[in-house]
Amino acid sequence: MDRRHLLKNTLALGGLAGLSSLPAAAQSARPAVLMPIRAHADRIYDIKCCIRPFRTKGPNLSVEHVGDATVIHNYGHHGSGWCLSWGSADMQVQKAMSFGTRKIAVVGSGVIGLTTAVQALRAGMEVTIYTRELLPRTRSYRANGVWGPGTVALASEAQAGLGDIWEQMCRVSWKNFRPYMGMAGNPIAWSEHYELSDTPFDAKSSAPLTMANGEPAPVFYDMGNRLGDITSIPEVLTPDLNPFPGVKYARHSTKMFWNFSEYGHLLTTEFFARGGKIVMRDFHSPDELAHLPEKVIINCPGYAAHDWWRDKAMIPVRGQTEWLIPQPEVNYGFTYRNVETRSKSDGVMVIAIGPEQFAKSWKNSNEIASRAEAEGAVKVVAELMSRFPTRPA
Amino acid sequence: MRTKMIATVLILAAGMATAQARSSIWDGVYSDAQADRGRTSYMQNCSRCHGASLMGTYEIPPLVGRIMPYYAGSGLDALFDYISTAMPLDHPGALSPATNADIVAYILKSNDLPSGSKELTAAGTKAISFDAAKPRAKKK
């Protein structure tokens, strides 16, 4: 049966039931026409560098007491803070509510802190955020910002039941993102994503990875396939459907991502509209929390927990993204030769990824942007784009 | 009972002595020579992030201005300990206590806090209050 015939018959059956019966490859019956990314070093208009807050035991969601204050922790989400934000906020706000107080404090105002504060306000509480920085100057604003929650612990140290907790956080977050879809400014958007390779996808190197500090590669807690029902499964593209010239292997999926400016603005606006208050300050020892007027405190310091809470389970994992001048006409992203791109409202994001990049990032707390790394990543994009014909047919 | 009472009195007395000996960052707790050494160490170890003028960047915090309210109410040891354990960010704890004390002296000087004749020491930071404003002189 040829593809056109199949398509015609399926449409005659009508509706989504017919569409879902299509073989995956037939759903994209022709290669997409892609606008090239203008990848040149002189179009890099920003480089953002941050530290992912990895915690060997998994996120700290425990409750402890400092003087007469109850501290509910909410930090250590590795590079998945955006993905886990609402679910983690929901869990910890529920704990705060169980203490029967209406006034709470939130420490920190990255995506975890701000989301936690908004969640508490939605639950009818009075909230004061104590923070030394606000979005967009917090570390979480320097993230990649794509849906793809990853591991959050080492296999050897993960707290019991972490997989279930993680899944709960993912699913509650996922539901919370839904109302932002389709809003003006696209705070949350979707785009096509192509995984590209010069070698078959199953022919990856099995050479053991050694970290930059000489240690063996960490073994992470395996989250398993828990989100298959809400995650787009990559579709293998046959050569006639692969829109990238000179690329032998391609897979295609659709990814959800955040446009930070719009999403951050909405969170901040809702926080103030619901009566949230902000106090700009820093903390230097846990004892200082006992002096806050609020006696229930949700602690969302991100990587800062490493120093001010002296949490030695916190491990820095460096991350850097480079930003090319926005190209609204580019409506896709790709992964190729250890570089990933994503076209967002505030620019085309480029990031170096892969095992070698991870080896350099693990236990690396250097937050100085590397221009050389940025240009190296953009060069990979430029080379791929140079294969596109100057005038597409 | 008696022993306990004596011990309590001694502890209280010791506490009062400490309280009386406590000084403020406004009392000239570092020397100009030390701040000069601190400037050299700062330029070698800190300026690539916090900038030559200590103004920071969009993403790296400044060490002048808001550092005053952010540390107000703490002891100077809070700043010294943070620098000692968390900085430089890519090699935390790499600098010696004496170098960190010099850097603290340079930060104080950069925030227009007065110098004095004595040098700041690591141990000495514990007895120095980080007051955001100059404490008013007590009436005699």
Short mmCIF file of C-alpha atoms in Angstrom, two decimals:
data_model
loop_
_atom_site.label_atom_id
_atom_site.label_comp_id
_atom_site.label_asym_id
_atom_site.label_seq_id
_atom_site.Cartn_x
_atom_site.Cartn_y
_atom_site.Cartn_z
CA MET A 1 0.00 0.00 0.00
CA ASP A 2 1.51 3.34 -0.92
CA ARG A 3 1.62 6.18 1.54
CA ARG A 4 -0.78 8.44 -0.32
CA HIS A 5 -3.38 5.71 -0.53
CA LEU A 6 -3.03 5.00 3.14
CA LEU A 7 -3.37 8.65 4.02
CA LYS A 8 -6.50 9.05 1.90
CA ASN A 9 -8.21 6.05 3.46
CA THR A 10 -7.28 7.11 6.92
CA LEU A 11 -8.67 10.60 6.43
CA ALA A 12 -11.86 9.08 5.10
CA LEU A 13 -12.24 7.29 8.41
CA GLY A 14 -11.93 10.71 9.95
CA GLY A 15 -10.81 12.18 13.20
CA LEU A 16 -7.99 11.51 15.55
CA ALA A 17 -8.71 7.80 15.81
CA GLY A 18 -7.69 7.46 12.17
CA LEU A 19 -4.61 9.64 12.63
CA SER A 20 -3.33 7.59 15.52
CA SER A 21 -3.48 4.45 13.41
CA LEU A 22 -0.97 5.90 10.94
CA PRO A 23 2.53 4.46 11.05
CA ALA A 24 4.83 7.00 12.68
CA ALA A 25 6.87 7.66 9.53
CA ALA A 26 3.76 8.36 7.48
CA GLN A 27 2.74 11.19 9.79
CA SER A 28 5.48 13.34 8.27
CA ALA A 29 5.11 12.40 4.65
CA ARG A 30 7.49 14.97 3.22
CA PRO A 31 10.72 16.50 4.43
CA ALA A 32 10.25 19.71 6.35
CA VAL A 33 11.53 22.89 4.74
CA LEU A 34 13.87 24.41 7.29
CA MET A 35 15.12 27.96 7.44
CA PRO A 36 18.85 27.98 8.13
CA ILE A 37 20.20 29.25 11.43
CA ARG A 38 22.52 32.22 10.90
CA ALA A 39 25.33 30.76 12.95
CA HIS A 40 28.27 33.12 13.06
CA ALA A 41 30.42 34.08 16.02
CA ASP A 42 29.49 37.75 15.57
CA ARG A 43 25.82 36.89 16.10
CA ILE A 44 26.50 35.55 19.62
CA TYR A 45 24.85 38.26 21.68
CA ASP A 46 24.98 36.60 25.10
CA ILE A 47 26.68 33.72 26.89
CA LYS A 48 25.03 32.47 30.06
CA CYS A 49 26.86 30.29 32.53
CA CYS A 50 25.55 28.65 35.68
CA ILE A 51 25.90 25.79 38.13
CA ARG A 52 23.35 23.01 38.14
CA PRO A 53 22.53 22.08 41.75
CA PHE A 54 23.11 18.32 41.76
CA ARG A 55 22.57 16.56 45.08
CA THR A 56 23.94 13.05 45.41
CA LYS A 57 20.96 11.87 47.49
CA GLY A 58 18.36 13.57 45.32
CA PRO A 59 16.50 16.81 46.05
CA ASN A 60 16.38 17.76 49.71
CA LEU A 61 12.68 17.75 50.58
CA SER A 62 13.18 17.13 54.29
CA VAL A 63 11.83 19.15 57.21
CA GLU A 64 14.02 20.33 60.07
CA HIS A 65 13.84 22.82 62.90
CA VAL A 66 16.08 25.81 63.51
CA GLY A 67 15.25 27.35 66.87
CA ASP A 68 11.48 27.76 66.82
CA ALA A 69 11.34 27.87 63.02
CA THR A 70 10.31 24.95 60.83
CA VAL A 71 12.41 24.72 57.69
CA ILE A 72 11.01 22.80 54.74
CA HIS A 73 13.77 22.24 52.22
CA ASN A 74 13.24 22.41 48.47
CA TYR A 75 16.57 22.33 46.65
CA GLY A 76 18.93 20.09 44.71
CA HIS A 77 16.98 19.46 41.48
CA HIS A 78 20.12 19.19 39.32
CA GLY A 79 19.37 20.48 35.81
CA SER A 80 15.66 19.71 36.11
CA GLY A 81 14.47 22.63 38.20
CA TRP A 82 12.20 24.02 35.49
CA CYS A 83 10.69 20.60 34.81
CA LEU A 84 10.13 19.70 38.47
CA SER A 85 9.23 23.18 39.71
CA TRP A 86 5.48 22.91 40.19
CA GLY A 87 5.46 19.35 41.45
CA SER A 88 8.19 20.04 43.97
CA ALA A 89 6.45 23.28 45.01
CA ASP A 90 3.17 21.44 45.46
CA MET A 91 4.73 18.79 47.71
CA GLN A 92 6.48 21.30 49.93
CA VAL A 93 3.58 23.73 50.15
CA GLN A 94 1.38 20.84 51.30
CA LYS A 95 3.89 20.20 54.08
CA ALA A 96 3.86 23.90 55.01
CA MET A 97 0.07 23.90 55.16
CA SER A 98 0.12 20.93 57.51
CA PHE A 99 1.66 23.20 60.18
CA GLY A 100 -1.51 25.28 60.19
CA THR A 101 0.10 28.66 59.61
CA ARG A 102 -1.02 31.16 56.97
CA LYS A 103 2.19 33.18 56.88
CA ILE A 104 5.25 31.59 55.38
CA ALA A 105 8.67 32.64 54.14
CA VAL A 106 10.37 31.37 51.02
CA VAL A 107 14.14 31.64 50.81
CA GLY A 108 15.45 32.07 47.29
CA SER A 109 13.79 33.21 44.12
CA GLY A 110 15.03 31.02 41.31
CA VAL A 111 12.47 29.00 39.43
CA ILE A 112 11.99 26.68 42.42
CA GLY A 113 11.62 29.49 44.96
CA LEU A 114 9.36 31.68 42.85
CA THR A 115 7.15 28.79 41.79
CA THR A 116 6.91 27.62 45.40
CA ALA A 117 5.90 31.11 46.46
CA VAL A 118 3.21 31.35 43.77
CA GLN A 119 1.92 27.90 44.67
CA ALA A 120 1.66 28.92 48.34
CA LEU A 121 -0.18 32.11 47.37
CA ARG A 122 -2.59 30.10 45.24
CA ALA A 123 -3.21 28.00 48.35
CA GLY A 124 -4.27 31.14 50.20
CA MET A 125 -1.12 31.76 52.21
CA GLU A 126 0.70 35.04 52.84
CA VAL A 127 4.17 34.78 51.41
CA THR A 128 7.37 36.76 51.81
CA ILE A 129 10.34 35.82 49.65
CA TYR A 130 13.78 36.50 51.12
CA THR A 131 16.33 36.51 48.35
CA ARG A 132 19.61 38.01 47.26
CA GLU A 133 18.66 37.91 43.56
CA LEU A 134 15.49 37.98 41.50
CA LEU A 135 14.72 36.56 38.08
CA PRO A 136 16.32 37.10 35.62
CA ARG A 137 19.54 37.33 37.63
CA THR A 138 19.19 33.96 39.33
CA ARG A 139 21.07 30.89 38.16
CA SER A 140 17.98 29.08 36.95
CA TYR A 141 17.44 31.76 34.34
CA ARG A 142 20.67 30.63 32.70
CA ALA A 143 19.36 27.16 31.92
CA ASN A 144 18.64 25.44 28.62
CA GLY A 145 14.93 25.39 29.43
CA VAL A 146 13.48 22.39 27.64
CA TRP A 147 11.17 19.70 28.95
CA GLY A 148 13.26 16.61 29.61
CA PRO A 149 13.52 15.92 33.32
CA GLY A 150 16.66 13.92 34.00
CA THR A 151 18.22 12.05 36.86
CA VAL A 152 18.60 13.86 40.16
CA ALA A 153 20.75 11.50 42.26
CA LEU A 154 23.59 9.01 42.33
CA ALA A 155 22.53 5.36 42.19
CA SER A 156 24.48 4.60 45.35
CA GLU A 157 23.01 7.41 47.44
CA ALA A 158 19.47 7.95 46.19
CA GLN A 159 16.87 8.20 48.93
CA ALA A 160 14.30 5.43 49.07
CA GLY A 161 11.34 5.90 46.75
CA LEU A 162 13.03 8.67 44.77
CA GLY A 163 11.68 7.40 41.45
CA ASP A 164 8.09 7.69 42.65
CA ILE A 165 8.68 11.15 44.12
CA TRP A 166 10.35 12.29 40.90
CA GLU A 167 7.50 10.99 38.77
CA GLN A 168 4.96 12.72 40.99
CA MET A 169 6.87 15.99 40.65
CA CYS A 170 7.07 15.57 36.87
CA ARG A 171 3.38 14.82 36.42
CA VAL A 172 2.12 17.62 38.68
CA SER A 173 4.47 20.03 36.92
CA TRP A 174 3.30 18.86 33.51
CA LYS A 175 -0.31 19.59 34.40
CA ASN A 176 0.66 23.02 35.70
CA PHE A 177 2.42 23.97 32.48
CA ARG A 178 -0.67 23.32 30.40
CA PRO A 179 -2.48 26.61 31.21
CA TYR A 180 0.54 28.55 29.92
CA MET A 181 0.30 27.01 26.46
CA GLY A 182 -1.19 29.23 23.80
CA MET A 183 -0.89 32.35 25.92
CA ALA A 184 0.28 35.58 24.34
CA GLY A 185 4.04 35.61 24.00
CA ASN A 186 4.23 31.82 24.16
CA PRO A 187 5.64 31.43 27.67
CA ILE A 188 5.66 27.71 26.93
CA ALA A 189 6.03 26.57 23.33
CA TRP A 190 6.74 23.49 21.27
CA SER A 191 9.15 22.93 18.45
CA GLU A 192 10.37 20.18 16.18
CA HIS A 193 13.65 18.65 17.25
CA TYR A 194 16.02 16.60 15.12
CA GLU A 195 18.60 14.24 16.53
CA LEU A 196 21.28 13.90 13.87
CA SER A 197 24.22 11.55 13.61
CA ASP A 198 26.95 10.50 11.20
CA THR A 199 26.86 6.98 12.66
CA PRO A 200 23.93 4.72 13.55
CA PHE A 201 22.28 5.76 16.83
CA ASP A 202 22.93 2.36 18.39
CA ALA A 203 26.67 2.47 17.53
CA LYS A 204 27.73 4.82 20.31
CA SER A 205 31.18 4.55 21.82
CA SER A 206 31.34 2.30 24.84
CA ALA A 207 34.69 3.67 26.02
CA PRO A 208 34.56 4.36 29.78
CA LEU A 209 34.24 8.02 30.56
CA THR A 210 36.74 9.63 32.91
CA MET A 211 35.93 12.92 34.57
CA ALA A 212 38.20 15.94 34.15
CA ASN A 213 39.37 15.49 37.77
CA GLY A 214 40.46 11.90 37.03
CA GLU A 215 37.59 10.24 38.88
CA PRO A 216 35.54 7.51 37.19
CA ALA A 217 32.22 8.61 35.75
CA PRO A 218 29.43 8.80 38.33
CA VAL A 219 26.68 6.21 38.15
CA PHE A 220 23.34 7.97 38.24
CA TYR A 221 20.04 6.80 39.63
CA ASP A 222 18.02 5.45 36.75
CA MET A 223 14.60 7.08 36.54
CA GLY A 224 13.39 4.41 34.11
CA ASN A 225 10.78 4.93 31.47
CA ARG A 226 8.13 6.56 33.62
CA LEU A 227 6.95 9.36 31.35
CA GLY A 228 6.42 7.56 28.06
CA ASP A 229 2.80 8.65 27.88
CA ILE A 230 3.61 12.38 28.03
CA THR A 231 6.91 12.45 26.13
CA SER A 232 7.21 12.53 22.34
CA ILE A 233 8.94 9.37 21.10
CA PRO A 234 11.61 10.04 18.45
CA GLU A 235 10.61 8.91 14.99
CA VAL A 236 13.36 7.59 12.73
CA LEU A 237 13.48 9.57 9.50
CA THR A 238 14.20 7.67 6.31
CA PRO A 239 16.68 9.45 3.99
CA ASP A 240 13.85 10.85 1.84
CA LEU A 241 12.33 12.55 4.91
CA ASN A 242 15.57 13.84 6.42
CA PRO A 243 15.77 17.59 5.77
CA PHE A 244 19.46 17.91 6.71
CA PRO A 245 21.87 17.67 3.76
CA GLY A 246 24.79 15.33 4.27
CA VAL A 247 23.49 13.87 7.52
CA LYS A 248 23.16 10.13 7.37
CA TYR A 249 20.96 9.36 10.36
CA ALA A 250 18.09 11.44 11.72
CA ARG A 251 15.36 11.11 14.31
CA HIS A 252 12.58 13.53 14.92
CA SER A 253 10.45 14.46 17.92
CA THR A 254 8.54 17.44 19.28
CA LYS A 255 9.81 19.16 22.41
CA MET A 256 8.23 21.55 24.87
CA PHE A 257 10.33 24.47 26.06
CA TRP A 258 10.15 27.67 28.04
CA ASN A 259 10.54 31.16 26.73
CA PHE A 260 12.12 32.50 29.90
CA SER A 261 11.21 36.16 29.50
CA GLU A 262 7.50 35.56 29.09
CA TYR A 263 7.23 32.71 31.58
CA GLY A 264 9.33 34.50 34.21
CA HIS A 265 7.29 37.64 33.76
CA LEU A 266 4.04 35.74 34.27
CA LEU A 267 5.30 34.05 37.44
CA THR A 268 6.56 37.34 38.85
CA THR A 269 3.37 39.20 37.93
CA GLU A 270 1.19 36.56 39.54
CA PHE A 271 3.35 36.65 42.68
CA PHE A 272 2.80 40.38 43.14
CA ALA A 273 -0.84 40.31 42.03
CA ARG A 274 -1.60 37.81 44.75
CA GLY A 275 0.04 40.03 47.38
CA GLY A 276 3.47 38.39 47.63
CA LYS A 277 6.21 40.45 49.26
CA ILE A 278 9.93 40.44 48.59
CA VAL A 279 12.77 41.27 50.95
CA MET A 280 16.20 41.55 49.37
CA ARG A 281 18.74 40.04 51.74
CA ASP A 282 21.37 37.37 52.13
CA PHE A 283 21.78 34.65 54.75
CA HIS A 284 25.08 33.52 56.18
CA SER A 285 24.16 30.76 58.60
CA PRO A 286 21.06 28.61 59.13
CA ASP A 287 20.59 30.17 62.59
CA GLU A 288 19.50 33.41 60.96
CA LEU A 289 16.26 31.76 59.85
CA ALA A 290 15.14 31.59 63.46
CA HIS A 291 15.01 35.39 63.51
CA LEU A 292 12.53 35.72 60.64
CA PRO A 293 8.99 36.72 61.66
CA GLU A 294 7.59 33.75 59.71
CA LYS A 295 7.98 30.49 61.56
CA VAL A 296 7.42 28.18 58.59
CA ILE A 297 10.07 28.61 55.93
CA ILE A 298 10.45 26.86 52.60
CA ASN A 299 14.14 26.86 51.76
CA CYS A 300 14.89 27.08 48.02
CA PRO A 301 18.51 28.24 47.73
CA GLY A 302 19.57 26.08 44.77
CA TYR A 303 23.32 25.57 44.62
CA ALA A 304 23.81 28.15 47.39
CA ALA A 305 22.86 25.36 49.82
CA HIS A 306 26.39 24.05 49.30
CA ASP A 307 27.84 26.96 51.25
CA TRP A 308 25.23 28.55 53.44
CA TRP A 309 23.64 25.28 54.57
CA ARG A 310 26.99 23.47 54.29
CA ASP A 311 25.26 20.65 52.43
CA LYS A 312 28.18 18.59 51.21
CA ALA A 313 25.89 16.35 49.15
CA MET A 314 25.65 19.27 46.73
CA ILE A 315 27.85 18.91 43.67
CA PRO A 316 28.35 21.68 41.12
CA VAL A 317 27.74 20.79 37.48
CA ARG A 318 28.71 23.64 35.19
CA GLY A 319 26.46 24.61 32.31
CA GLN A 320 26.82 27.20 29.58
CA THR A 321 24.48 28.34 26.82
CA GLU A 322 25.30 30.70 23.97
CA TRP A 323 22.63 32.85 22.37
CA LEU A 324 22.42 33.92 18.76
CA ILE A 325 20.26 36.85 17.67
CA PRO A 326 16.61 35.70 17.53
CA GLN A 327 15.30 34.18 14.31
CA PRO A 328 11.53 33.75 14.61
CA GLU A 329 11.50 32.05 11.22
CA VAL A 330 13.53 29.15 12.63
CA ASN A 331 10.98 26.81 14.16
CA TYR A 332 13.12 23.79 14.95
CA GLY A 333 16.13 22.65 16.92
CA PHE A 334 18.64 19.87 16.52
CA THR A 335 21.31 17.81 18.24
CA TYR A 336 24.44 17.05 16.21
CA ARG A 337 28.09 16.39 16.96
CA ASN A 338 27.62 17.16 20.68
CA VAL A 339 25.87 20.46 20.12
CA GLU A 340 22.18 21.23 20.67
CA THR A 341 20.16 24.17 19.37
CA ARG A 342 16.71 25.50 20.16
CA SER A 343 15.00 28.52 18.66
CA LYS A 344 13.37 30.63 21.36
CA SER A 345 11.72 34.02 21.46
CA ASP A 346 14.85 35.61 22.91
CA GLY A 347 17.37 33.93 20.64
CA VAL A 348 18.65 30.75 19.12
CA MET A 349 20.15 28.84 22.02
CA VAL A 350 23.26 26.76 21.37
CA ILE A 351 24.77 24.45 23.99
CA ALA A 352 27.69 22.02 23.99
CA ILE A 353 26.54 18.64 25.29
CA GLY A 354 27.70 15.03 25.26
CA PRO A 355 30.00 12.86 27.38
CA GLU A 356 33.14 14.95 26.98
CA GLN A 357 31.29 18.13 27.88
CA PHE A 358 29.81 16.40 30.91
CA ALA A 359 33.26 15.24 32.02
CA LYS A 360 34.39 18.88 31.99
CA SER A 361 31.29 20.10 33.79
CA TRP A 362 31.11 17.59 36.65
CA LYS A 363 32.28 19.10 39.97
CA ASN A 364 33.11 22.28 38.08
CA SER A 365 31.92 25.46 39.78
CA ASN A 366 33.55 27.86 37.34
CA GLU A 367 30.82 30.31 36.41
CA ILE A 368 32.88 32.38 34.03
CA ALA A 369 31.52 32.22 30.49
CA SER A 370 33.92 30.69 27.99
CA ARG A 371 33.92 32.50 24.67
CA ALA A 372 36.00 29.70 23.14
CA GLU A 373 33.39 27.10 24.15
CA ALA A 374 30.65 29.30 22.72
CA GLU A 375 32.38 29.81 19.39
CA GLY A 376 33.27 26.12 19.16
CA ALA A 377 29.61 25.14 19.55
CA VAL A 378 28.43 27.78 17.08
CA LYS A 379 31.01 26.54 14.58
CA VAL A 380 29.36 23.09 14.56
CA VAL A 381 26.02 24.74 13.77
CA ALA A 382 27.64 26.90 11.07
CA GLU A 383 29.19 23.89 9.37
CA LEU A 384 25.88 22.05 9.25
CA MET A 385 24.09 25.13 7.96
CA SER A 386 26.70 25.58 5.23
CA ARG A 387 25.39 22.37 3.69
CA PHE A 388 22.00 23.92 3.00
CA PRO A 389 21.61 25.24 -0.56
CA THR A 390 21.83 29.03 -0.79
CA ARG A 391 18.47 29.14 -2.55
CA PRO A 392 16.20 26.33 -1.36
CA ALA A 393 14.30 24.69 -4.21
CA MET B 1 25.73 23.60 93.75
CA ARG B 2 28.45 26.06 94.71
CA THR B 3 30.75 24.84 91.95
CA LYS B 4 27.91 25.21 89.47
CA MET B 5 27.27 28.76 90.61
CA ILE B 6 30.90 29.75 90.30
CA ALA B 7 31.05 28.22 86.83
CA THR B 8 27.96 30.18 85.78
CA VAL B 9 29.39 33.42 87.10
CA LEU B 10 32.66 32.77 85.27
CA ILE B 11 30.85 32.08 82.00
CA LEU B 12 28.77 35.23 82.37
CA ALA B 13 31.87 37.24 83.16
CA ALA B 14 33.65 35.85 80.13
CA GLY B 15 30.64 36.70 77.98
CA MET B 16 30.59 40.25 79.25
CA ALA B 17 34.30 40.62 78.61
CA THR B 18 33.78 39.47 75.03
CA ALA B 19 30.87 41.83 74.60
CA GLN B 20 32.91 44.72 75.89
CA ALA B 21 35.82 43.86 73.59
CA ARG B 22 33.61 43.70 70.53
CA SER B 23 34.38 46.30 67.91
CA SER B 24 32.73 47.44 64.70
CA ILE B 25 33.90 47.48 61.09
CA TRP B 26 33.78 51.28 61.54
CA ASP B 27 36.53 51.22 64.19
CA GLY B 28 39.52 50.96 61.85
CA VAL B 29 39.96 47.19 62.00
CA TYR B 30 42.48 46.87 59.16
CA SER B 31 45.55 48.78 58.01
CA ASP B 32 46.14 50.52 54.69
CA ALA B 33 49.18 48.33 54.03
CA GLN B 34 47.02 45.24 54.51
CA ALA B 35 44.34 46.57 52.16
CA ASP B 36 47.07 47.16 49.55
CA ARG B 37 48.15 43.53 49.85
CA GLY B 38 44.49 42.55 49.68
CA ARG B 39 44.10 44.56 46.49
CA THR B 40 46.91 42.58 44.86
CA SER B 41 45.38 39.26 45.96
CA TYR B 42 41.94 40.41 44.89
CA MET B 43 43.17 41.29 41.41
CA GLN B 44 44.84 37.89 41.11
CA ASN B 45 42.01 35.75 42.43
CA CYS B 46 38.69 37.60 42.46
CA SER B 47 38.60 40.33 39.84
CA ARG B 48 38.00 38.03 36.88
CA CYS B 49 34.48 37.44 38.24
CA HIS B 50 33.74 40.42 40.48
CA GLY B 51 35.55 42.93 38.27
CA ALA B 52 38.44 45.29 38.90
CA SER B 53 36.05 47.82 40.42
CA LEU B 54 34.27 45.20 42.60
CA MET B 55 31.03 46.04 40.80
CA GLY B 56 30.39 42.45 39.70
CA THR B 57 28.57 41.69 36.49
CA TYR B 58 24.93 41.14 35.64
CA GLU B 59 25.21 37.64 37.08
CA ILE B 60 28.09 37.94 39.55
CA PRO B 61 27.31 39.87 42.74
CA PRO B 62 29.00 43.19 43.49
CA LEU B 63 31.23 43.52 46.55
CA VAL B 64 30.49 47.19 47.11
CA GLY B 65 27.15 48.76 47.94
CA ARG B 66 24.64 46.05 48.72
CA ILE B 67 27.22 44.04 50.63
CA MET B 68 26.56 46.46 53.51
CA PRO B 69 22.89 45.62 54.10
CA TYR B 70 23.44 41.99 53.05
CA TYR B 71 25.97 41.42 55.85
CA ALA B 72 24.52 43.88 58.36
CA GLY B 73 23.83 42.29 61.71
CA SER B 74 26.42 39.55 61.25
CA GLY B 75 29.93 39.37 62.54
CA LEU B 76 32.73 40.13 60.12
CA ASP B 77 33.56 36.42 60.45
CA ALA B 78 30.44 35.66 58.32
CA LEU B 79 32.08 37.39 55.37
CA PHE B 80 35.51 35.95 56.17
CA ASP B 81 34.15 32.39 56.52
CA TYR B 82 32.17 32.64 53.28
CA ILE B 83 35.21 33.81 51.36
CA SER B 84 37.32 31.11 53.01
CA THR B 85 35.00 28.22 52.24
CA ALA B 86 33.19 29.20 49.03
CA MET B 87 35.71 31.34 47.15
CA PRO B 88 37.22 31.47 44.61
CA LEU B 89 34.14 29.79 43.20
CA ASP B 90 36.10 27.46 40.92
CA HIS B 91 38.66 26.55 43.65
CA PRO B 92 36.87 27.00 46.98
CA GLY B 93 39.14 27.24 49.98
CA ALA B 94 42.31 27.60 47.90
CA LEU B 95 43.55 30.80 49.57
CA SER B 96 45.27 31.00 52.96
CA PRO B 97 43.55 32.57 55.99
CA ALA B 98 46.04 35.47 55.90
CA THR B 99 45.30 36.15 52.22
CA ASN B 100 41.56 36.00 52.85
CA ALA B 101 41.92 38.45 55.74
CA ASP B 102 43.82 40.79 53.38
CA ILE B 103 41.01 40.49 50.82
CA VAL B 104 38.40 41.27 53.48
CA ALA B 105 40.46 44.34 54.39
CA TYR B 106 40.44 45.43 50.76
CA ILE B 107 36.66 44.94 50.53
CA LEU B 108 36.17 47.04 53.68
CA LYS B 109 38.37 49.77 52.26
CA SER B 110 36.49 49.65 48.95
CA ASN B 111 33.29 50.28 50.89
CA ASP B 112 34.81 53.41 52.44
CA LEU B 113 35.24 51.91 55.88
CA PRO B 114 38.06 53.57 57.81
CA SER B 115 41.47 51.98 58.21
CA GLY B 116 43.43 51.86 61.45
CA SER B 117 46.81 50.93 62.77
CA LYS B 118 46.24 47.22 63.38
CA GLU B 119 45.93 44.46 60.84
CA LEU B 120 42.86 42.29 60.60
CA THR B 121 43.41 38.64 61.50
CA ALA B 122 41.30 35.59 60.72
CA ALA B 123 40.61 34.97 64.42
CA GLY B 124 39.94 38.63 65.01
CA THR B 125 36.98 38.77 62.60
CA LYS B 126 34.79 37.01 65.18
CA ALA B 127 34.84 39.96 67.55
CA ILE B 128 33.97 42.56 64.91
CA SER B 129 30.36 43.51 64.19
CA PHE B 130 29.31 44.14 60.62
CA ASP B 131 27.29 47.31 61.17
CA ALA B 132 25.67 48.79 58.09
CA ALA B 133 26.01 52.31 59.50
CA LYS B 134 28.49 53.83 61.89
CA PRO B 135 27.30 53.20 65.45
CA ARG B 136 26.60 56.41 67.35
CA ALA B 137 29.07 57.22 70.10
CA LYS B 138 27.74 56.30 73.51
CA LYS B 139 27.02 59.20 75.85
CA LYS B 140 29.34 59.24 78.81
#
